[in-house]
Amino acid sequence: KDDPDQVTFLTVPITPDLPPQPILTADTSATPTPHVIFTYETTWEPSDIRWASRWDLYLYMGDDQIHWFSILNSLAIVLLLTGIVAMIMMRTLRRDLNRYNAEDKEELAEESGWKLVHADVLRPPHLPTLLCASIGTGAQLLGMTAISILCAMLGFLS
């Protein structure tokens, strides 16, 4: 019935607005083939552009205009969000301090909220080796990211 050595070549047009189509074989029946091989073709062309300058077309800003509006917009959003978080923290701390100052001396024995943390500050961690490895890895990743960004800003990577 089906010869595994026989290969049928199909052409399926691919466009964004084309709905899914059944694969039609040479006899134009809607019977799907048991093996479909997907291929593509690439043509390499020589270029006079140096390897170090290959990204210059995409990185070049034609008018050398700094996008001040985008920078100021980002700065305003960061300041707004920082202000919102600061206001929430100040309200919470003010409410806790007012409640702490309003309580009687007997009720001060049972602490609640952020005042419970004071005993945990100097407590050693459960897995100090894992903590040290995590902090060291994070510091190394942060340092390498900063060095890579600095080298890119100085133009060493282009």
JSON list of C-alpha atoms in Angstrom, two decimals:
[
{"chain": "A", "resi": 1, "resn": "LYS", "atom": "CA", "xyz": [0.00, 0.00, 0.00]},
{"chain": "A", "resi": 2, "resn": "ASP", "atom": "CA", "xyz": [2.43, 2.73, 1.18]},
{"chain": "A", "resi": 3, "resn": "ASP", "atom": "CA", "xyz": [6.01, 2.35, 0.10]},
{"chain": "A", "resi": 4, "resn": "PRO", "atom": "CA", "xyz": [8.33, 3.82, 2.80]},
{"chain": "A", "resi": 5, "resn": "ASP", "atom": "CA", "xyz": [11.00, 4.48, 0.18]},
{"chain": "A", "resi": 6, "resn": "GLN", "atom": "CA", "xyz": [8.68, 6.62, -1.93]},
{"chain": "A", "resi": 7, "resn": "VAL", "atom": "CA", "xyz": [8.80, 10.32, -1.02]},
{"chain": "A", "resi": 8, "resn": "THR", "atom": "CA", "xyz": [6.07, 12.72, -2.06]},
{"chain": "A", "resi": 9, "resn": "PHE", "atom": "CA", "xyz": [6.98, 16.41, -2.08]},
{"chain": "A", "resi": 10, "resn": "LEU", "atom": "CA", "xyz": [4.33, 18.86, -0.94]},
{"chain": "A", "resi": 11, "resn": "THR", "atom": "CA", "xyz": [4.18, 22.63, -1.01]},
{"chain": "A", "resi": 12, "resn": "VAL", "atom": "CA", "xyz": [2.08, 24.37, 1.63]},
{"chain": "A", "resi": 13, "resn": "PRO", "atom": "CA", "xyz": [1.90, 28.18, 1.44]},
{"chain": "A", "resi": 14, "resn": "ILE", "atom": "CA", "xyz": [2.43, 29.85, 4.81]},
{"chain": "A", "resi": 15, "resn": "THR", "atom": "CA", "xyz": [0.86, 33.24, 5.36]},
{"chain": "A", "resi": 16, "resn": "PRO", "atom": "CA", "xyz": [-0.48, 34.81, 8.57]},
{"chain": "A", "resi": 17, "resn": "ASP", "atom": "CA", "xyz": [-4.08, 34.96, 7.35]},
{"chain": "A", "resi": 18, "resn": "LEU", "atom": "CA", "xyz": [-4.23, 31.38, 6.03]},
{"chain": "A", "resi": 19, "resn": "PRO", "atom": "CA", "xyz": [-6.35, 29.03, 8.18]},
{"chain": "A", "resi": 20, "resn": "PRO", "atom": "CA", "xyz": [-4.97, 25.54, 8.89]},
{"chain": "A", "resi": 21, "resn": "GLN", "atom": "CA", "xyz": [-5.07, 23.43, 5.73]},
{"chain": "A", "resi": 22, "resn": "PRO", "atom": "CA", "xyz": [-5.07, 19.65, 5.29]},
{"chain": "A", "resi": 23, "resn": "ILE", "atom": "CA", "xyz": [-1.98, 18.21, 3.64]},
{"chain": "A", "resi": 24, "resn": "LEU", "atom": "CA", "xyz": [-2.85, 17.09, 0.15]},
{"chain": "A", "resi": 25, "resn": "THR", "atom": "CA", "xyz": [-0.79, 14.41, -1.54]},
{"chain": "A", "resi": 26, "resn": "ALA", "atom": "CA", "xyz": [-0.06, 14.17, -5.26]},
{"chain": "A", "resi": 27, "resn": "ASP", "atom": "CA", "xyz": [-3.42, 12.52, -5.98]},
{"chain": "A", "resi": 28, "resn": "THR", "atom": "CA", "xyz": [-5.20, 15.54, -4.31]},
{"chain": "A", "resi": 29, "resn": "SER", "atom": "CA", "xyz": [-7.07, 13.43, -1.80]},
{"chain": "A", "resi": 30, "resn": "ALA", "atom": "CA", "xyz": [-7.46, 14.64, 1.76]},
{"chain": "A", "resi": 31, "resn": "THR", "atom": "CA", "xyz": [-5.76, 11.54, 3.16]},
{"chain": "A", "resi": 32, "resn": "PRO", "atom": "CA", "xyz": [-2.93, 12.61, 5.47]},
{"chain": "A", "resi": 33, "resn": "THR", "atom": "CA", "xyz": [0.45, 11.07, 4.77]},
{"chain": "A", "resi": 34, "resn": "PRO", "atom": "CA", "xyz": [1.98, 8.95, 7.53]},
{"chain": "A", "resi": 35, "resn": "HIS", "atom": "CA", "xyz": [5.36, 10.75, 7.51]},
{"chain": "A", "resi": 36, "resn": "VAL", "atom": "CA", "xyz": [5.76, 14.47, 7.01]},
{"chain": "A", "resi": 37, "resn": "ILE", "atom": "CA", "xyz": [9.26, 15.90, 6.68]},
{"chain": "A", "resi": 38, "resn": "PHE", "atom": "CA", "xyz": [9.64, 19.64, 7.31]},
{"chain": "A", "resi": 39, "resn": "THR", "atom": "CA", "xyz": [12.55, 21.38, 5.61]},
{"chain": "A", "resi": 40, "resn": "TYR", "atom": "CA", "xyz": [13.71, 24.89, 4.87]},
{"chain": "A", "resi": 41, "resn": "GLU", "atom": "CA", "xyz": [16.34, 26.41, 2.69]},
{"chain": "A", "resi": 42, "resn": "THR", "atom": "CA", "xyz": [18.92, 29.06, 3.54]},
{"chain": "A", "resi": 43, "resn": "THR", "atom": "CA", "xyz": [21.02, 30.98, 1.10]},
{"chain": "A", "resi": 44, "resn": "TRP", "atom": "CA", "xyz": [24.24, 32.53, 2.40]},
{"chain": "A", "resi": 45, "resn": "GLU", "atom": "CA", "xyz": [25.48, 35.60, 0.60]},
{"chain": "A", "resi": 46, "resn": "PRO", "atom": "CA", "xyz": [28.90, 37.22, 1.02]},
{"chain": "A", "resi": 47, "resn": "SER", "atom": "CA", "xyz": [28.94, 40.72, 2.44]},
{"chain": "A", "resi": 48, "resn": "ASP", "atom": "CA", "xyz": [31.42, 43.59, 2.59]},
{"chain": "A", "resi": 49, "resn": "ILE", "atom": "CA", "xyz": [30.34, 44.48, 6.16]},
{"chain": "A", "resi": 50, "resn": "ARG", "atom": "CA", "xyz": [32.95, 43.70, 8.81]},
{"chain": "A", "resi": 51, "resn": "TRP", "atom": "CA", "xyz": [31.89, 41.25, 11.51]},
{"chain": "A", "resi": 52, "resn": "ALA", "atom": "CA", "xyz": [32.37, 43.84, 14.29]},
{"chain": "A", "resi": 53, "resn": "SER", "atom": "CA", "xyz": [30.06, 46.30, 12.49]},
{"chain": "A", "resi": 54, "resn": "ARG", "atom": "CA", "xyz": [27.17, 43.93, 11.75]},
{"chain": "A", "resi": 55, "resn": "TRP", "atom": "CA", "xyz": [24.81, 45.47, 14.34]},
{"chain": "A", "resi": 56, "resn": "ASP", "atom": "CA", "xyz": [25.53, 49.10, 13.44]},
{"chain": "A", "resi": 57, "resn": "LEU", "atom": "CA", "xyz": [22.46, 49.25, 11.19]},
{"chain": "A", "resi": 58, "resn": "TYR", "atom": "CA", "xyz": [20.17, 48.43, 14.12]},
{"chain": "A", "resi": 59, "resn": "LEU", "atom": "CA", "xyz": [22.01, 50.34, 16.85]},
{"chain": "A", "resi": 60, "resn": "TYR", "atom": "CA", "xyz": [22.51, 53.60, 14.95]},
{"chain": "A", "resi": 61, "resn": "MET", "atom": "CA", "xyz": [20.27, 56.45, 16.07]},
{"chain": "A", "resi": 62, "resn": "GLY", "atom": "CA", "xyz": [19.98, 58.68, 13.04]},
{"chain": "A", "resi": 63, "resn": "ASP", "atom": "CA", "xyz": [19.26, 61.97, 14.76]},
{"chain": "A", "resi": 64, "resn": "ASP", "atom": "CA", "xyz": [21.29, 61.30, 17.94]},
{"chain": "A", "resi": 65, "resn": "GLN", "atom": "CA", "xyz": [18.25, 62.34, 19.95]},
{"chain": "A", "resi": 66, "resn": "ILE", "atom": "CA", "xyz": [17.99, 61.05, 23.48]},
{"chain": "A", "resi": 67, "resn": "HIS", "atom": "CA", "xyz": [14.47, 60.02, 24.32]},
{"chain": "A", "resi": 68, "resn": "TRP", "atom": "CA", "xyz": [14.04, 62.39, 27.26]},
{"chain": "A", "resi": 69, "resn": "PHE", "atom": "CA", "xyz": [10.29, 61.86, 27.46]},
{"chain": "A", "resi": 70, "resn": "SER", "atom": "CA", "xyz": [10.71, 58.10, 27.98]},
{"chain": "A", "resi": 71, "resn": "ILE", "atom": "CA", "xyz": [13.45, 58.61, 30.56]},
{"chain": "A", "resi": 72, "resn": "LEU", "atom": "CA", "xyz": [11.40, 61.16, 32.51]},
{"chain": "A", "resi": 73, "resn": "ASN", "atom": "CA", "xyz": [8.29, 58.99, 32.24]},
{"chain": "A", "resi": 74, "resn": "SER", "atom": "CA", "xyz": [10.16, 56.01, 33.70]},
{"chain": "A", "resi": 75, "resn": "LEU", "atom": "CA", "xyz": [11.62, 58.19, 36.47]},
{"chain": "A", "resi": 76, "resn": "ALA", "atom": "CA", "xyz": [8.17, 59.57, 37.33]},
{"chain": "A", "resi": 77, "resn": "ILE", "atom": "CA", "xyz": [6.69, 56.05, 37.54]},
{"chain": "A", "resi": 78, "resn": "VAL", "atom": "CA", "xyz": [9.53, 54.86, 39.79]},
{"chain": "A", "resi": 79, "resn": "LEU", "atom": "CA", "xyz": [9.12, 57.87, 42.09]},
{"chain": "A", "resi": 80, "resn": "LEU", "atom": "CA", "xyz": [5.34, 57.45, 42.18]},
{"chain": "A", "resi": 81, "resn": "LEU", "atom": "CA", "xyz": [5.55, 53.77, 43.10]},
{"chain": "A", "resi": 82, "resn": "THR", "atom": "CA", "xyz": [8.25, 54.46, 45.70]},
{"chain": "A", "resi": 83, "resn": "GLY", "atom": "CA", "xyz": [6.04, 57.15, 47.24]},
{"chain": "A", "resi": 84, "resn": "ILE", "atom": "CA", "xyz": [3.06, 54.80, 47.38]},
{"chain": "A", "resi": 85, "resn": "VAL", "atom": "CA", "xyz": [5.09, 52.07, 49.12]},
{"chain": "A", "resi": 86, "resn": "ALA", "atom": "CA", "xyz": [6.57, 54.63, 51.54]},
{"chain": "A", "resi": 87, "resn": "MET", "atom": "CA", "xyz": [3.10, 55.96, 52.40]},
{"chain": "A", "resi": 88, "resn": "ILE", "atom": "CA", "xyz": [1.79, 52.45, 53.09]},
{"chain": "A", "resi": 89, "resn": "MET", "atom": "CA", "xyz": [4.77, 51.65, 55.32]},
{"chain": "A", "resi": 90, "resn": "MET", "atom": "CA", "xyz": [4.49, 54.96, 57.20]},
{"chain": "A", "resi": 91, "resn": "ARG", "atom": "CA", "xyz": [0.77, 54.41, 57.85]},
{"chain": "A", "resi": 92, "resn": "THR", "atom": "CA", "xyz": [1.44, 50.89, 59.13]},
{"chain": "A", "resi": 93, "resn": "LEU", "atom": "CA", "xyz": [4.30, 51.97, 61.40]},
{"chain": "A", "resi": 94, "resn": "ARG", "atom": "CA", "xyz": [2.39, 54.99, 62.70]},
{"chain": "A", "resi": 95, "resn": "ARG", "atom": "CA", "xyz": [-0.62, 52.81, 63.53]},
{"chain": "A", "resi": 96, "resn": "ASP", "atom": "CA", "xyz": [1.60, 50.25, 65.31]},
{"chain": "A", "resi": 97, "resn": "LEU", "atom": "CA", "xyz": [3.42, 52.96, 67.29]},
{"chain": "A", "resi": 98, "resn": "ASN", "atom": "CA", "xyz": [0.14, 54.63, 68.32]},
{"chain": "A", "resi": 99, "resn": "ARG", "atom": "CA", "xyz": [-1.24, 51.28, 69.44]},
{"chain": "A", "resi": 100, "resn": "TYR", "atom": "CA", "xyz": [2.00, 50.54, 71.32]},
{"chain": "A", "resi": 101, "resn": "ASN", "atom": "CA", "xyz": [1.94, 53.90, 73.10]},
{"chain": "A", "resi": 102, "resn": "ALA", "atom": "CA", "xyz": [-1.75, 53.58, 74.00]},
{"chain": "A", "resi": 103, "resn": "GLU", "atom": "CA", "xyz": [-1.48, 50.15, 75.64]},
{"chain": "A", "resi": 104, "resn": "ASP", "atom": "CA", "xyz": [-1.13, 49.62, 79.36]},
{"chain": "A", "resi": 105, "resn": "LYS", "atom": "CA", "xyz": [2.01, 48.20, 80.93]},
{"chain": "A", "resi": 106, "resn": "GLU", "atom": "CA", "xyz": [0.48, 44.73, 81.42]},
{"chain": "A", "resi": 107, "resn": "GLU", "atom": "CA", "xyz": [-0.41, 44.47, 77.78]},
{"chain": "A", "resi": 108, "resn": "LEU", "atom": "CA", "xyz": [3.16, 45.32, 76.72]},
{"chain": "A", "resi": 109, "resn": "ALA", "atom": "CA", "xyz": [4.30, 41.82, 77.71]},
{"chain": "A", "resi": 110, "resn": "GLU", "atom": "CA", "xyz": [2.58, 40.33, 74.67]},
{"chain": "A", "resi": 111, "resn": "GLU", "atom": "CA", "xyz": [4.11, 41.97, 71.63]},
{"chain": "A", "resi": 112, "resn": "SER", "atom": "CA", "xyz": [2.62, 41.81, 68.18]},
{"chain": "A", "resi": 113, "resn": "GLY", "atom": "CA", "xyz": [3.48, 42.85, 64.65]},
{"chain": "A", "resi": 114, "resn": "TRP", "atom": "CA", "xyz": [6.93, 44.06, 63.67]},
{"chain": "A", "resi": 115, "resn": "LYS", "atom": "CA", "xyz": [8.12, 44.09, 67.32]},
{"chain": "A", "resi": 116, "resn": "LEU", "atom": "CA", "xyz": [8.39, 40.28, 67.27]},
{"chain": "A", "resi": 117, "resn": "VAL", "atom": "CA", "xyz": [11.24, 40.47, 64.75]},
{"chain": "A", "resi": 118, "resn": "HIS", "atom": "CA", "xyz": [13.74, 41.95, 67.23]},
{"chain": "A", "resi": 119, "resn": "ALA", "atom": "CA", "xyz": [14.47, 38.48, 68.67]},
{"chain": "A", "resi": 120, "resn": "ASP", "atom": "CA", "xyz": [15.17, 36.99, 65.22]},
{"chain": "A", "resi": 121, "resn": "VAL", "atom": "CA", "xyz": [17.73, 39.54, 64.04]},
{"chain": "A", "resi": 122, "resn": "LEU", "atom": "CA", "xyz": [20.78, 37.88, 65.62]},
{"chain": "A", "resi": 123, "resn": "ARG", "atom": "CA", "xyz": [19.55, 34.28, 65.27]},
{"chain": "A", "resi": 124, "resn": "PRO", "atom": "CA", "xyz": [21.82, 32.16, 63.00]},
{"chain": "A", "resi": 125, "resn": "PRO", "atom": "CA", "xyz": [20.20, 30.75, 59.84]},
{"chain": "A", "resi": 126, "resn": "HIS", "atom": "CA", "xyz": [19.20, 27.08, 59.61]},
{"chain": "A", "resi": 127, "resn": "LEU", "atom": "CA", "xyz": [21.43, 26.32, 56.58]},
{"chain": "A", "resi": 128, "resn": "PRO", "atom": "CA", "xyz": [24.36, 28.77, 56.67]},
{"chain": "A", "resi": 129, "resn": "THR", "atom": "CA", "xyz": [26.28, 27.00, 53.87]},
{"chain": "A", "resi": 130, "resn": "LEU", "atom": "CA", "xyz": [23.33, 27.24, 51.48]},
{"chain": "A", "resi": 131, "resn": "LEU", "atom": "CA", "xyz": [22.83, 30.90, 52.42]},
{"chain": "A", "resi": 132, "resn": "CYS", "atom": "CA", "xyz": [26.49, 31.69, 51.73]},
{"chain": "A", "resi": 133, "resn": "ALA", "atom": "CA", "xyz": [26.40, 29.87, 48.37]},
{"chain": "A", "resi": 134, "resn": "SER", "atom": "CA", "xyz": [23.20, 31.68, 47.34]},
{"chain": "A", "resi": 135, "resn": "ILE", "atom": "CA", "xyz": [24.56, 35.09, 48.31]},
{"chain": "A", "resi": 136, "resn": "GLY", "atom": "CA", "xyz": [27.87, 34.38, 46.54]},
{"chain": "A", "resi": 137, "resn": "THR", "atom": "CA", "xyz": [26.12, 33.23, 43.35]},
{"chain": "A", "resi": 138, "resn": "GLY", "atom": "CA", "xyz": [23.81, 36.24, 43.38]},
{"chain": "A", "resi": 139, "resn": "ALA", "atom": "CA", "xyz": [26.74, 38.61, 43.92]},
{"chain": "A", "resi": 140, "resn": "GLN", "atom": "CA", "xyz": [28.65, 37.00, 41.05]},
{"chain": "A", "resi": 141, "resn": "LEU", "atom": "CA", "xyz": [25.65, 37.24, 38.70]},
{"chain": "A", "resi": 142, "resn": "LEU", "atom": "CA", "xyz": [25.08, 40.86, 39.69]},
{"chain": "A", "resi": 143, "resn": "GLY", "atom": "CA", "xyz": [28.74, 41.71, 39.18]},
{"chain": "A", "resi": 144, "resn": "MET", "atom": "CA", "xyz": [28.96, 39.99, 35.79]},
{"chain": "A", "resi": 145, "resn": "THR", "atom": "CA", "xyz": [25.76, 41.71, 34.64]},
{"chain": "A", "resi": 146, "resn": "ALA", "atom": "CA", "xyz": [27.13, 45.10, 35.70]},
{"chain": "A", "resi": 147, "resn": "ILE", "atom": "CA", "xyz": [30.46, 44.45, 33.96]},
{"chain": "A", "resi": 148, "resn": "SER", "atom": "CA", "xyz": [28.69, 43.28, 30.78]},
{"chain": "A", "resi": 149, "resn": "ILE", "atom": "CA", "xyz": [26.48, 46.38, 30.72]},
{"chain": "A", "resi": 150, "resn": "LEU", "atom": "CA", "xyz": [29.50, 48.61, 31.35]},
{"chain": "A", "resi": 151, "resn": "CYS", "atom": "CA", "xyz": [31.45, 46.97, 28.50]},
{"chain": "A", "resi": 152, "resn": "ALA", "atom": "CA", "xyz": [28.44, 47.36, 26.19]},
{"chain": "A", "resi": 153, "resn": "MET", "atom": "CA", "xyz": [28.11, 51.04, 27.14]},
{"chain": "A", "resi": 154, "resn": "LEU", "atom": "CA", "xyz": [31.80, 51.61, 26.40]},
{"chain": "A", "resi": 155, "resn": "GLY", "atom": "CA", "xyz": [31.44, 49.93, 23.00]},
{"chain": "A", "resi": 156, "resn": "PHE", "atom": "CA", "xyz": [33.61, 46.85, 23.60]},
{"chain": "A", "resi": 157, "resn": "LEU", "atom": "CA", "xyz": [30.86, 44.41, 22.56]},
{"chain": "A", "resi": 158, "resn": "SER", "atom": "CA", "xyz": [29.90, 45.92, 19.22]}
]
